Amino acid sequence: MDEIKGYLSIITILLGIQTLNAVSDNTSSLFTEVGAALSILVILLVPIFLLGKAVHSKLR
């Protein structure tokens, strides 16, 4: 259960970053690029990690 809270907190922070990028016109380009890159990495890597974890637990 603690891992789920960690994943949800990461997703919430990244959602806040993307919301700030969408709403604020004064956001720097570096912040926008870093926030977008982190969000894309999390969106791609977390499901792969969770799938691998589920498969690994079934193989044990």
XYZ file of C-alpha atoms in Angstrom:
60
model
C 0.000 0.000 0.000
C 2.890 2.359 0.696
C 4.184 1.920 -2.859
C 0.811 2.924 -4.276
C 0.890 6.144 -2.250
C 4.347 6.875 -3.623
C 3.208 6.370 -7.209
C 0.138 8.512 -6.649
C 2.213 11.304 -5.124
C 4.613 11.288 -8.100
C 1.698 11.395 -10.530
C 0.093 14.235 -8.551
C 3.289 16.304 -8.588
C 3.734 15.796 -12.334
C 0.097 16.686 -12.946
C 0.686 19.904 -10.997
C 3.735 20.666 -13.143
C 1.743 20.153 -16.338
C -1.117 22.282 -15.010
C 1.315 25.088 -14.179
C 2.766 24.845 -17.692
C -0.689 25.011 -19.268
C -2.029 27.896 -17.164
C 0.959 30.196 -16.638
C 2.349 32.266 -19.483
C 5.460 33.162 -17.467
C 6.789 29.603 -17.145
C 10.390 29.341 -18.347
C 11.156 27.109 -21.305
C 13.617 25.023 -19.276
C 10.952 24.288 -16.652
C 8.500 23.379 -19.413
C 10.938 21.007 -21.109
C 12.068 19.336 -17.891
C 8.495 18.943 -16.643
C 7.344 17.488 -19.942
C 10.288 15.083 -20.091
C 9.686 13.855 -16.542
C 5.986 13.395 -17.209
C 6.614 11.405 -20.374
C 9.164 9.196 -18.628
C 6.811 8.486 -15.742
C 3.871 7.814 -18.058
C 5.973 5.329 -20.024
C 8.026 3.690 -17.282
C 5.618 3.274 -14.354
C 3.174 0.955 -16.208
C 6.089 -1.131 -17.525
C 7.539 -1.358 -14.013
C 4.192 -2.337 -12.493
C 3.585 -4.967 -15.186
C 7.040 -6.419 -14.618
C 6.454 -6.461 -10.889
C 3.123 -8.273 -11.330
C 4.658 -10.859 -13.662
C 7.607 -11.367 -11.327
C 5.308 -11.981 -8.361
C 3.306 -14.557 -10.370
C 6.476 -16.447 -11.336
C 7.573 -16.867 -7.723
